[in-house]
Amino acid sequence: MLSQLAFFVRLVAFLTLLNSFFSFADAAATPLAYKISQDVKGEGFLDAFNFESISDPTHGRVNYVNRETALRNNYTFGAGETFILRPDTVNVLKPDGPGRDSVRLISKQNYRNHVAVFDIRHMPQGCGTWPAVWEVDPTNWPNGGELDILEGANDNGPNAATLHTSPGCTMPSARGGMLGKQVEENCDANINNNVGCPVKFDSDLSYGPKFNNNGGGWYAIERSPAGIKVWFWSRNDPNTPHEICGGLQNVRPDTWGTPNAFFPDNTCSMEKHFGSHNIVINLTLCGDWAGNTFGIDGCPGNCVDLVNNSPEAFQNAYFDFASMRVYTP
Ligand SMILES: *[C@@H]1O[C@H](CO)[C@@H](O)[C@H](O)[C@H]1NC(C)=O
Ligand SMILES: *[C@@H]1O[C@H](CO)[C@@H](O)[C@H](O)[C@H]1NC(C)=O
């Protein structure tokens, strides 16, 4: 009797252990399949995002406007399968007044493990422009992590995807599993003037005028317990997965081929360095990046003078999004 009871107790303990092992394994496993959670097009962008009329933390010569001002001036326009976001292309500015009107959007929803796919026809182009599509935990920077998906300045490609984190997140310098080239290995936002750990893409079509002349393309990211992956396919790339160009409702990123950038979890715990992320779309002018590299990037004159005096120089400084889709495990 006693031994039967002891056996039973051990059996229960064993099953409990087994169960906790499997639920742990479940939680840690990389999800393979994701299904659609948000499918955003045209006017839908105006529902999915809030306008942030804040002063630009990166010191750009911009004035981020609120929703009402953006709609009144047609800085944002959504209809059918088009969502446009652009700066003021009309007014000459007073040198001592606010910067050029522009827009910064932040998603209402936030996400942990997810896939996001951005179908973009045109991105802001021109000297002085510094556009970005990125993710951040806005309440806890840099401890909640930042992921820059599409970002650059002064038309200078190719794209780089970058993490900015709290100390203790580094990337193996020689790592396979990606097409791009690592620029810096330490993602700590507190060192190296916050350059983070960029990975430069291998394709010139991923940014600026070359991206636009080619009809744009698709950016996709997967954030999972295994790390963060970023892909880019230009509009006519025959390797674009059908799930991406067909806008499917279920996706399997493990079938998409080698990403352009891969930030693995093994030397940067996702759990520890990444919180809930909102998606942000912003366009600043000059500032800490585009302003500082203006001449080096081959732009003539002075960035702030261009922004103040030449509204027509920003005619092509617009985003045209065909869609944004977010998927969850
Ligand atoms: C607003 O912008 C869109 C897209 O560029 C354009 O089609 C539309 O005519 C503009 N509306 C006005 C009132 O200017
Ligand atoms: C957008 O704003 C964030 C700061 O909140 C900054 O980190 C990022 O560099 C900005 N990018 C652009 C293009 O304005």
mmCIF file of C-alpha atoms and ligand atoms in Angstrom:
data_model
loop_
_atom_site.group_PDB
_atom_site.id
_atom_site.type_symbol
_atom_site.label_atom_id
_atom_site.label_comp_id
_atom_site.label_asym_id
_atom_site.label_seq_id
_atom_site.Cartn_x
_atom_site.Cartn_y
_atom_site.Cartn_z
ATOM 1 C CA MET A 1 0.000 0.000 0.000
ATOM 2 C CA LEU A 2 2.708 2.401 1.066
ATOM 3 C CA SER A 3 4.791 1.612 -1.963
ATOM 4 C CA GLN A 4 1.781 2.005 -4.228
ATOM 5 C CA LEU A 5 1.123 5.410 -2.718
ATOM 6 C CA ALA A 6 4.787 6.361 -3.111
ATOM 7 C CA PHE A 7 4.646 5.231 -6.725
ATOM 8 C CA PHE A 8 1.510 7.259 -7.322
ATOM 9 C CA VAL A 9 3.049 10.368 -5.738
ATOM 10 C CA ARG A 10 6.129 9.982 -7.894
ATOM 11 C CA LEU A 11 4.012 9.455 -10.975
ATOM 12 C CA VAL A 12 2.102 12.660 -10.293
ATOM 13 C CA ALA A 13 5.347 14.536 -9.655
ATOM 14 C CA PHE A 14 6.805 13.153 -12.874
ATOM 15 C CA LEU A 15 3.746 14.107 -14.907
ATOM 16 C CA THR A 16 3.760 17.602 -13.401
ATOM 17 C CA LEU A 17 7.403 17.970 -14.309
ATOM 18 C CA LEU A 18 6.761 16.665 -17.798
ATOM 19 C CA ASN A 19 3.877 19.053 -18.226
ATOM 20 C CA SER A 20 5.841 22.053 -17.014
ATOM 21 C CA PHE A 21 8.683 21.066 -19.322
ATOM 22 C CA PHE A 22 6.368 21.011 -22.298
ATOM 23 C CA SER A 23 4.600 24.247 -21.452
ATOM 24 C CA PHE A 24 8.016 25.863 -20.956
ATOM 25 C CA ALA A 25 9.134 24.472 -24.290
ATOM 26 C CA ASP A 26 5.922 25.811 -25.813
ATOM 27 C CA ALA A 27 6.497 29.288 -24.491
ATOM 28 C CA ALA A 28 10.099 29.348 -25.680
ATOM 29 C CA ALA A 29 9.564 27.731 -29.060
ATOM 30 C CA THR A 30 9.687 29.888 -32.153
ATOM 31 C CA PRO A 31 6.229 30.071 -33.639
ATOM 32 C CA LEU A 32 6.163 28.914 -37.233
ATOM 33 C CA ALA A 33 2.790 30.175 -38.341
ATOM 34 C CA TYR A 34 1.152 33.546 -37.829
ATOM 35 C CA LYS A 35 -2.316 34.766 -38.675
ATOM 36 C CA ILE A 36 -3.579 38.196 -39.611
ATOM 37 C CA SER A 37 -4.357 40.560 -36.770
ATOM 38 C CA GLN A 38 -4.496 43.934 -38.552
ATOM 39 C CA ASP A 39 -4.888 44.556 -42.278
ATOM 40 C CA VAL A 40 -4.521 48.295 -42.819
ATOM 41 C CA LYS A 41 -5.099 50.129 -46.110
ATOM 42 C CA GLY A 42 -5.985 53.614 -47.349
ATOM 43 C CA GLU A 43 -8.139 55.460 -44.828
ATOM 44 C CA GLY A 44 -7.583 52.601 -42.388
ATOM 45 C CA PHE A 45 -4.184 54.116 -41.528
ATOM 46 C CA LEU A 46 -6.030 57.052 -39.988
ATOM 47 C CA ASP A 47 -7.829 54.652 -37.622
ATOM 48 C CA ALA A 48 -4.838 52.466 -36.839
ATOM 49 C CA PHE A 49 -2.482 55.316 -35.885
ATOM 50 C CA ASN A 50 -2.439 58.359 -33.623
ATOM 51 C CA PHE A 51 -0.744 61.607 -34.639
ATOM 52 C CA GLU A 52 2.076 62.735 -32.358
ATOM 53 C CA SER A 53 2.430 66.504 -32.441
ATOM 54 C CA ILE A 54 5.525 66.488 -30.260
ATOM 55 C CA SER A 55 8.764 68.380 -30.663
ATOM 56 C CA ASP A 56 11.173 66.169 -32.588
ATOM 57 C CA PRO A 57 13.524 64.463 -30.113
ATOM 58 C CA THR A 58 16.132 64.258 -32.899
ATOM 59 C CA HIS A 59 16.218 68.070 -33.372
ATOM 60 C CA GLY A 60 14.915 68.098 -36.933
ATOM 61 C CA ARG A 61 13.723 71.277 -38.645
ATOM 62 C CA VAL A 62 10.149 69.970 -38.491
ATOM 63 C CA ASN A 63 6.898 70.825 -36.800
ATOM 64 C CA TYR A 64 4.972 67.596 -36.172
ATOM 65 C CA VAL A 65 1.307 68.519 -36.588
ATOM 66 C CA ASN A 66 -1.861 67.025 -35.116
ATOM 67 C CA ARG A 67 -4.473 65.043 -36.989
ATOM 68 C CA GLU A 68 -6.730 67.984 -37.752
ATOM 69 C CA THR A 69 -3.919 70.067 -39.258
ATOM 70 C CA ALA A 70 -2.601 67.095 -41.235
ATOM 71 C CA LEU A 71 -6.005 66.354 -42.761
ATOM 72 C CA ARG A 72 -6.806 70.006 -43.446
ATOM 73 C CA ASN A 73 -3.536 70.455 -45.363
ATOM 74 C CA ASN A 74 -3.658 67.043 -47.026
ATOM 75 C CA TYR A 75 -0.342 66.042 -45.394
ATOM 76 C CA THR A 76 -2.044 62.699 -44.816
ATOM 77 C CA PHE A 77 -4.480 61.282 -47.317
ATOM 78 C CA GLY A 78 -6.075 57.842 -47.287
ATOM 79 C CA ALA A 79 -8.349 56.327 -49.929
ATOM 80 C CA GLY A 80 -8.721 52.939 -51.577
ATOM 81 C CA GLU A 81 -5.335 51.292 -51.533
ATOM 82 C CA THR A 82 -3.296 54.428 -50.957
ATOM 83 C CA PHE A 83 -2.064 56.155 -47.866
ATOM 84 C CA ILE A 84 0.064 59.274 -48.393
ATOM 85 C CA LEU A 85 2.122 61.001 -45.709
ATOM 86 C CA ARG A 86 4.100 64.132 -46.618
ATOM 87 C CA PRO A 87 5.468 67.408 -45.285
ATOM 88 C CA ASP A 88 4.350 70.915 -46.213
ATOM 89 C CA THR A 89 5.440 71.517 -49.823
ATOM 90 C CA VAL A 90 3.970 75.020 -50.137
ATOM 91 C CA ASN A 91 5.172 77.493 -47.516
ATOM 92 C CA VAL A 92 8.439 79.393 -47.107
ATOM 93 C CA LEU A 93 9.349 79.439 -43.402
ATOM 94 C CA LYS A 94 10.480 82.207 -41.100
ATOM 95 C CA PRO A 95 14.007 81.339 -39.943
ATOM 96 C CA ASP A 96 13.093 81.990 -36.297
ATOM 97 C CA GLY A 97 9.680 80.262 -36.491
ATOM 98 C CA PRO A 98 8.776 76.578 -36.180
ATOM 99 C CA GLY A 99 10.129 74.020 -38.657
ATOM 100 C CA ARG A 100 8.430 72.609 -41.729
ATOM 101 C CA ASP A 101 5.124 70.861 -41.016
ATOM 102 C CA SER A 102 5.485 67.090 -41.070
ATOM 103 C CA VAL A 103 3.823 64.033 -39.572
ATOM 104 C CA ARG A 104 4.717 61.420 -37.029
ATOM 105 C CA LEU A 105 2.330 58.489 -36.537
ATOM 106 C CA ILE A 106 2.296 55.892 -33.768
ATOM 107 C CA SER A 107 0.164 52.740 -33.902
ATOM 108 C CA LYS A 108 -2.682 52.376 -31.403
ATOM 109 C CA GLN A 109 -1.923 48.661 -31.008
ATOM 110 C CA ASN A 110 1.264 47.261 -29.593
ATOM 111 C CA TYR A 111 2.853 43.883 -30.055
ATOM 112 C CA ARG A 112 5.373 41.439 -28.644
ATOM 113 C CA ASN A 113 5.903 38.397 -30.882
ATOM 114 C CA HIS A 114 4.571 39.311 -34.306
ATOM 115 C CA VAL A 115 5.149 39.643 -38.017
ATOM 116 C CA ALA A 116 4.634 42.979 -39.802
ATOM 117 C CA VAL A 117 4.596 43.498 -43.568
ATOM 118 C CA PHE A 118 4.769 46.967 -45.132
ATOM 119 C CA ASP A 119 3.916 47.318 -48.817
ATOM 120 C CA ILE A 120 5.436 50.671 -49.808
ATOM 121 C CA ARG A 121 5.247 52.232 -53.290
ATOM 122 C CA HIS A 122 7.232 55.367 -52.546
ATOM 123 C CA MET A 123 9.327 56.681 -49.680
ATOM 124 C CA PRO A 124 10.417 60.248 -48.892
ATOM 125 C CA GLN A 125 13.212 61.349 -51.204
ATOM 126 C CA GLY A 126 15.388 64.454 -51.372
ATOM 127 C CA CYS A 127 18.253 66.207 -49.606
ATOM 128 C CA GLY A 128 17.456 66.843 -45.953
ATOM 129 C CA THR A 129 14.911 64.015 -45.612
ATOM 130 C CA TRP A 130 15.215 61.467 -42.812
ATOM 131 C CA PRO A 131 12.282 59.040 -42.984
ATOM 132 C CA ALA A 132 11.756 56.054 -40.718
ATOM 133 C CA VAL A 133 9.475 53.077 -40.192
ATOM 134 C CA TRP A 134 10.328 51.594 -36.833
ATOM 135 C CA GLU A 135 9.105 50.026 -33.579
ATOM 136 C CA VAL A 136 9.597 51.122 -30.021
ATOM 137 C CA ASP A 137 8.267 50.798 -26.490
ATOM 138 C CA PRO A 138 7.551 54.526 -26.101
ATOM 139 C CA THR A 139 7.107 54.302 -22.337
ATOM 140 C CA ASN A 140 10.435 52.667 -21.656
ATOM 141 C CA TRP A 141 13.224 53.701 -24.024
ATOM 142 C CA PRO A 142 15.795 52.176 -24.405
ATOM 143 C CA ASN A 143 14.984 49.423 -21.892
ATOM 144 C CA GLY A 144 12.016 48.227 -23.942
ATOM 145 C CA GLY A 145 14.142 48.245 -27.102
ATOM 146 C CA GLU A 146 13.881 49.940 -30.492
ATOM 147 C CA LEU A 147 13.869 48.260 -33.895
ATOM 148 C CA ASP A 148 14.477 50.469 -36.941
ATOM 149 C CA ILE A 149 13.115 48.684 -39.989
ATOM 150 C CA LEU A 150 13.472 51.281 -42.752
ATOM 151 C CA GLU A 151 15.584 54.341 -42.102
ATOM 152 C CA GLY A 152 18.076 56.583 -43.829
ATOM 153 C CA ALA A 153 18.986 60.176 -44.640
ATOM 154 C CA ASN A 154 19.646 62.380 -47.706
ATOM 155 C CA ASP A 155 18.788 59.603 -50.207
ATOM 156 C CA ASN A 156 21.839 57.691 -49.104
ATOM 157 C CA GLY A 157 21.123 53.953 -49.408
ATOM 158 C CA PRO A 158 21.109 51.073 -48.970
ATOM 159 C CA ASN A 159 18.798 50.648 -46.003
ATOM 160 C CA ALA A 160 20.113 49.636 -42.588
ATOM 161 C CA ALA A 161 18.028 47.823 -39.959
ATOM 162 C CA THR A 162 19.121 48.576 -36.398
ATOM 163 C CA LEU A 163 18.442 47.667 -32.768
ATOM 164 C CA HIS A 164 18.880 50.156 -29.918
ATOM 165 C CA THR A 165 18.736 48.572 -26.466
ATOM 166 C CA SER A 166 19.782 48.722 -22.830
ATOM 167 C CA PRO A 167 23.326 47.447 -22.025
ATOM 168 C CA GLY A 168 23.978 43.716 -22.491
ATOM 169 C CA CYS A 169 22.645 43.146 -26.000
ATOM 170 C CA THR A 170 25.364 42.411 -28.549
ATOM 171 C CA MET A 171 25.406 40.666 -31.901
ATOM 172 C CA PRO A 172 27.891 37.964 -32.925
ATOM 173 C CA SER A 173 30.181 39.816 -35.353
ATOM 174 C CA ALA A 174 30.539 36.954 -37.798
ATOM 175 C CA ARG A 175 27.104 35.513 -38.122
ATOM 176 C CA GLY A 176 25.414 33.688 -40.932
ATOM 177 C CA GLY A 177 21.743 33.610 -41.617
ATOM 178 C CA MET A 178 21.521 37.049 -43.207
ATOM 179 C CA LEU A 179 22.321 38.775 -46.495
ATOM 180 C CA GLY A 180 23.360 42.144 -45.008
ATOM 181 C CA LYS A 181 26.602 43.280 -43.334
ATOM 182 C CA GLN A 182 26.953 44.154 -39.685
ATOM 183 C CA VAL A 183 28.208 47.679 -39.006
ATOM 184 C CA GLU A 184 28.423 47.676 -35.167
ATOM 185 C CA GLU A 185 27.997 44.763 -32.807
ATOM 186 C CA ASN A 186 26.919 46.423 -29.557
ATOM 187 C CA CYS A 187 23.240 47.448 -29.573
ATOM 188 C CA ASP A 188 23.553 49.480 -26.332
ATOM 189 C CA ALA A 189 21.938 52.888 -26.919
ATOM 190 C CA ASN A 190 24.146 54.459 -24.240
ATOM 191 C CA ILE A 191 27.423 54.082 -26.169
ATOM 192 C CA ASN A 192 28.782 55.041 -29.656
ATOM 193 C CA ASN A 193 26.409 58.048 -29.815
ATOM 194 C CA ASN A 194 23.487 55.636 -30.000
ATOM 195 C CA VAL A 195 24.309 54.188 -33.423
ATOM 196 C CA GLY A 196 23.054 50.828 -32.136
ATOM 197 C CA CYS A 197 23.911 47.668 -34.073
ATOM 198 C CA PRO A 198 22.990 48.375 -37.707
ATOM 199 C CA VAL A 199 22.976 45.791 -40.462
ATOM 200 C CA LYS A 200 23.430 47.340 -43.896
ATOM 201 C CA PHE A 201 21.373 45.680 -46.635
ATOM 202 C CA ASP A 202 22.979 44.221 -49.729
ATOM 203 C CA SER A 203 20.490 45.780 -52.170
ATOM 204 C CA ASP A 204 20.639 49.405 -53.363
ATOM 205 C CA LEU A 205 16.980 49.083 -54.301
ATOM 206 C CA SER A 206 16.107 49.089 -50.567
ATOM 207 C CA TYR A 207 16.280 52.869 -50.095
ATOM 208 C CA GLY A 208 15.655 56.303 -51.590
ATOM 209 C CA PRO A 209 15.444 57.193 -55.305
ATOM 210 C CA LYS A 210 16.418 53.675 -56.421
ATOM 211 C CA PHE A 211 13.651 52.190 -54.262
ATOM 212 C CA ASN A 212 11.159 54.682 -55.723
ATOM 213 C CA ASN A 213 12.242 54.311 -59.357
ATOM 214 C CA ASN A 214 11.691 50.606 -59.028
ATOM 215 C CA GLY A 215 8.140 50.933 -57.667
ATOM 216 C CA GLY A 216 9.186 50.381 -54.038
ATOM 217 C CA GLY A 217 8.661 46.965 -52.497
ATOM 218 C CA TRP A 218 7.934 45.085 -49.304
ATOM 219 C CA TYR A 219 9.563 45.268 -45.906
ATOM 220 C CA ALA A 220 8.768 42.489 -43.444
ATOM 221 C CA ILE A 221 9.860 41.735 -39.900
ATOM 222 C CA GLU A 222 9.439 38.779 -37.594
ATOM 223 C CA ARG A 223 9.983 39.150 -33.875
ATOM 224 C CA SER A 224 9.987 35.803 -32.067
ATOM 225 C CA PRO A 225 11.741 34.274 -29.040
ATOM 226 C CA ALA A 226 14.562 33.316 -31.471
ATOM 227 C CA GLY A 227 15.281 36.953 -32.319
ATOM 228 C CA ILE A 228 14.394 39.552 -34.936
ATOM 229 C CA LYS A 229 14.534 39.133 -38.715
ATOM 230 C CA VAL A 230 14.042 41.816 -41.361
ATOM 231 C CA TRP A 231 13.417 41.114 -45.069
ATOM 232 C CA PHE A 232 13.181 43.355 -48.112
ATOM 233 C CA TRP A 233 11.937 42.448 -51.594
ATOM 234 C CA SER A 234 11.922 45.061 -54.319
ATOM 235 C CA ARG A 235 8.745 45.353 -56.419
ATOM 236 C CA ASN A 236 9.804 42.986 -59.201
ATOM 237 C CA ASP A 237 11.943 40.590 -57.195
ATOM 238 C CA PRO A 238 11.013 37.104 -58.447
ATOM 239 C CA ASN A 239 11.878 35.713 -54.991
ATOM 240 C CA THR A 240 9.077 37.638 -53.277
ATOM 241 C CA PRO A 241 7.064 34.991 -51.395
ATOM 242 C CA HIS A 242 3.481 34.550 -52.565
ATOM 243 C CA GLU A 243 2.352 35.107 -48.946
ATOM 244 C CA ILE A 244 3.842 38.604 -49.179
ATOM 245 C CA CYS A 245 2.832 39.842 -52.626
ATOM 246 C CA GLY A 246 -0.499 37.996 -52.466
ATOM 247 C CA GLY A 247 -1.353 39.566 -49.081
ATOM 248 C CA LEU A 248 -2.282 36.195 -47.555
ATOM 249 C CA GLN A 249 -3.993 35.931 -44.152
ATOM 250 C CA ASN A 250 -1.651 33.226 -42.828
ATOM 251 C CA VAL A 251 2.114 33.391 -43.112
ATOM 252 C CA ARG A 252 5.119 31.182 -42.376
ATOM 253 C CA PRO A 253 8.250 33.367 -42.274
ATOM 254 C CA ASP A 254 10.420 30.233 -42.063
ATOM 255 C CA THR A 255 9.580 29.746 -45.769
ATOM 256 C CA TRP A 256 10.645 33.251 -46.856
ATOM 257 C CA GLY A 257 14.337 32.582 -47.352
ATOM 258 C CA THR A 258 17.366 34.280 -45.817
ATOM 259 C CA PRO A 259 16.525 37.656 -44.236
ATOM 260 C CA ASN A 260 18.514 40.813 -44.984
ATOM 261 C CA ALA A 261 19.141 41.297 -41.261
ATOM 262 C CA PHE A 262 19.066 38.791 -38.405
ATOM 263 C CA PHE A 263 19.450 39.709 -34.734
ATOM 264 C CA PRO A 264 19.591 36.388 -32.861
ATOM 265 C CA ASP A 265 18.403 35.952 -29.284
ATOM 266 C CA ASN A 266 21.433 34.018 -28.050
ATOM 267 C CA THR A 267 23.536 37.084 -27.195
ATOM 268 C CA CYS A 268 20.600 39.448 -26.741
ATOM 269 C CA SER A 269 17.723 38.085 -24.704
ATOM 270 C CA MET A 270 14.461 39.125 -26.354
ATOM 271 C CA GLU A 271 12.737 38.614 -23.028
ATOM 272 C CA LYS A 272 15.077 41.006 -21.277
ATOM 273 C CA HIS A 273 15.620 43.737 -23.876
ATOM 274 C CA PHE A 274 12.305 44.013 -25.721
ATOM 275 C CA GLY A 275 8.915 45.076 -24.376
ATOM 276 C CA SER A 276 5.608 45.753 -26.131
ATOM 277 C CA HIS A 277 6.283 47.680 -29.318
ATOM 278 C CA ASN A 278 4.255 50.287 -31.152
ATOM 279 C CA ILE A 279 4.881 50.892 -34.841
ATOM 280 C CA VAL A 280 6.012 54.445 -35.695
ATOM 281 C CA ILE A 281 6.192 56.195 -39.061
ATOM 282 C CA ASN A 282 7.968 59.562 -39.023
ATOM 283 C CA LEU A 283 9.556 61.973 -41.406
ATOM 284 C CA THR A 284 11.935 64.529 -40.041
ATOM 285 C CA LEU A 285 14.116 67.013 -41.918
ATOM 286 C CA CYS A 286 17.777 67.771 -41.100
ATOM 287 C CA GLY A 287 18.353 67.087 -37.374
ATOM 288 C CA ASP A 288 20.883 64.803 -35.712
ATOM 289 C CA TRP A 289 21.348 62.584 -38.755
ATOM 290 C CA ALA A 290 20.270 64.215 -42.051
ATOM 291 C CA GLY A 291 21.533 67.618 -40.853
ATOM 292 C CA ASN A 292 24.910 66.329 -39.743
ATOM 293 C CA THR A 293 25.658 64.277 -42.878
ATOM 294 C CA PHE A 294 24.066 66.715 -45.363
ATOM 295 C CA GLY A 295 27.361 67.785 -46.994
ATOM 296 C CA ILE A 296 29.015 64.379 -46.731
ATOM 297 C CA ASP A 297 26.013 62.898 -48.550
ATOM 298 C CA GLY A 298 26.600 65.308 -51.444
ATOM 299 C CA CYS A 299 23.803 67.780 -50.705
ATOM 300 C CA PRO A 300 24.651 71.393 -51.656
ATOM 301 C CA GLY A 301 24.400 74.334 -49.256
ATOM 302 C CA ASN A 302 22.889 74.197 -45.818
ATOM 303 C CA CYS A 303 20.133 71.809 -44.699
ATOM 304 C CA VAL A 304 18.151 74.270 -42.573
ATOM 305 C CA ASP A 305 18.239 76.952 -45.322
ATOM 306 C CA LEU A 306 16.910 74.416 -47.813
ATOM 307 C CA VAL A 307 14.054 73.478 -45.484
ATOM 308 C CA ASN A 308 13.209 77.110 -44.712
ATOM 309 C CA ASN A 309 13.341 78.510 -48.228
ATOM 310 C CA SER A 310 12.558 75.713 -50.684
ATOM 311 C CA PRO A 311 9.169 74.051 -50.131
ATOM 312 C CA GLU A 312 9.310 72.680 -53.690
ATOM 313 C CA ALA A 313 12.405 70.644 -52.771
ATOM 314 C CA PHE A 314 10.095 68.376 -50.740
ATOM 315 C CA GLN A 315 7.656 67.428 -53.528
ATOM 316 C CA ASN A 316 9.021 63.898 -53.506
ATOM 317 C CA ALA A 317 9.393 63.643 -49.740
ATOM 318 C CA TYR A 318 6.273 61.531 -49.392
ATOM 319 C CA PHE A 319 5.415 58.017 -48.289
ATOM 320 C CA ASP A 320 2.870 56.045 -50.297
ATOM 321 C CA PHE A 321 1.823 52.913 -48.432
ATOM 322 C CA ALA A 322 -0.239 50.287 -50.246
ATOM 323 C CA SER A 323 -0.822 48.405 -46.967
ATOM 324 C CA MET A 324 0.441 47.398 -43.562
ATOM 325 C CA ARG A 325 -0.360 43.947 -42.239
ATOM 326 C CA VAL A 326 0.397 42.675 -38.762
ATOM 327 C CA TYR A 327 0.231 38.986 -37.853
ATOM 328 C CA THR A 328 0.373 37.265 -34.471
ATOM 329 C CA PRO A 329 1.376 33.673 -33.571
HETATM 330 C C1 LIG B 1 -4.765 65.169 -51.441
HETATM 331 O O1 LIG B 1 -3.725 64.318 -51.865
HETATM 332 C C2 LIG B 1 -4.132 63.273 -52.714
HETATM 333 C C3 LIG B 1 -2.949 62.355 -52.944
HETATM 334 O O2 LIG B 1 -1.818 63.030 -53.367
HETATM 335 C C4 LIG B 1 -4.718 63.842 -53.995
HETATM 336 O O3 LIG B 1 -5.139 62.792 -54.826
HETATM 337 C C5 LIG B 1 -5.879 64.739 -53.635
HETATM 338 O O4 LIG B 1 -6.385 65.341 -54.799
HETATM 339 C C6 LIG B 1 -5.446 65.811 -52.658
HETATM 340 N N1 LIG B 1 -6.602 66.551 -52.204
HETATM 341 C C7 LIG B 1 -6.653 67.870 -52.252
HETATM 342 C C8 LIG B 1 -7.907 68.489 -51.732
HETATM 343 O O5 LIG B 1 -5.725 68.535 -52.657
HETATM 344 C C1 LIG B 2 11.591 59.520 -35.027
HETATM 345 O O1 LIG B 2 11.563 59.821 -33.672
HETATM 346 C C2 LIG B 2 12.402 59.036 -32.827
HETATM 347 C C3 LIG B 2 12.431 59.583 -31.452
HETATM 348 O O2 LIG B 2 11.234 59.554 -30.834
HETATM 349 C C4 LIG B 2 13.821 58.940 -33.260
HETATM 350 O O3 LIG B 2 14.502 57.968 -32.505
HETATM 351 C C5 LIG B 2 13.873 58.616 -34.685
HETATM 352 O O4 LIG B 2 15.195 58.675 -35.068
HETATM 353 C C6 LIG B 2 13.017 59.610 -35.432
HETATM 354 N N1 LIG B 2 13.182 59.349 -36.794
HETATM 355 C C7 LIG B 2 12.827 60.203 -37.655
HETATM 356 C C8 LIG B 2 13.115 59.816 -39.034
HETATM 357 O O5 LIG B 2 12.271 61.253 -37.369
#
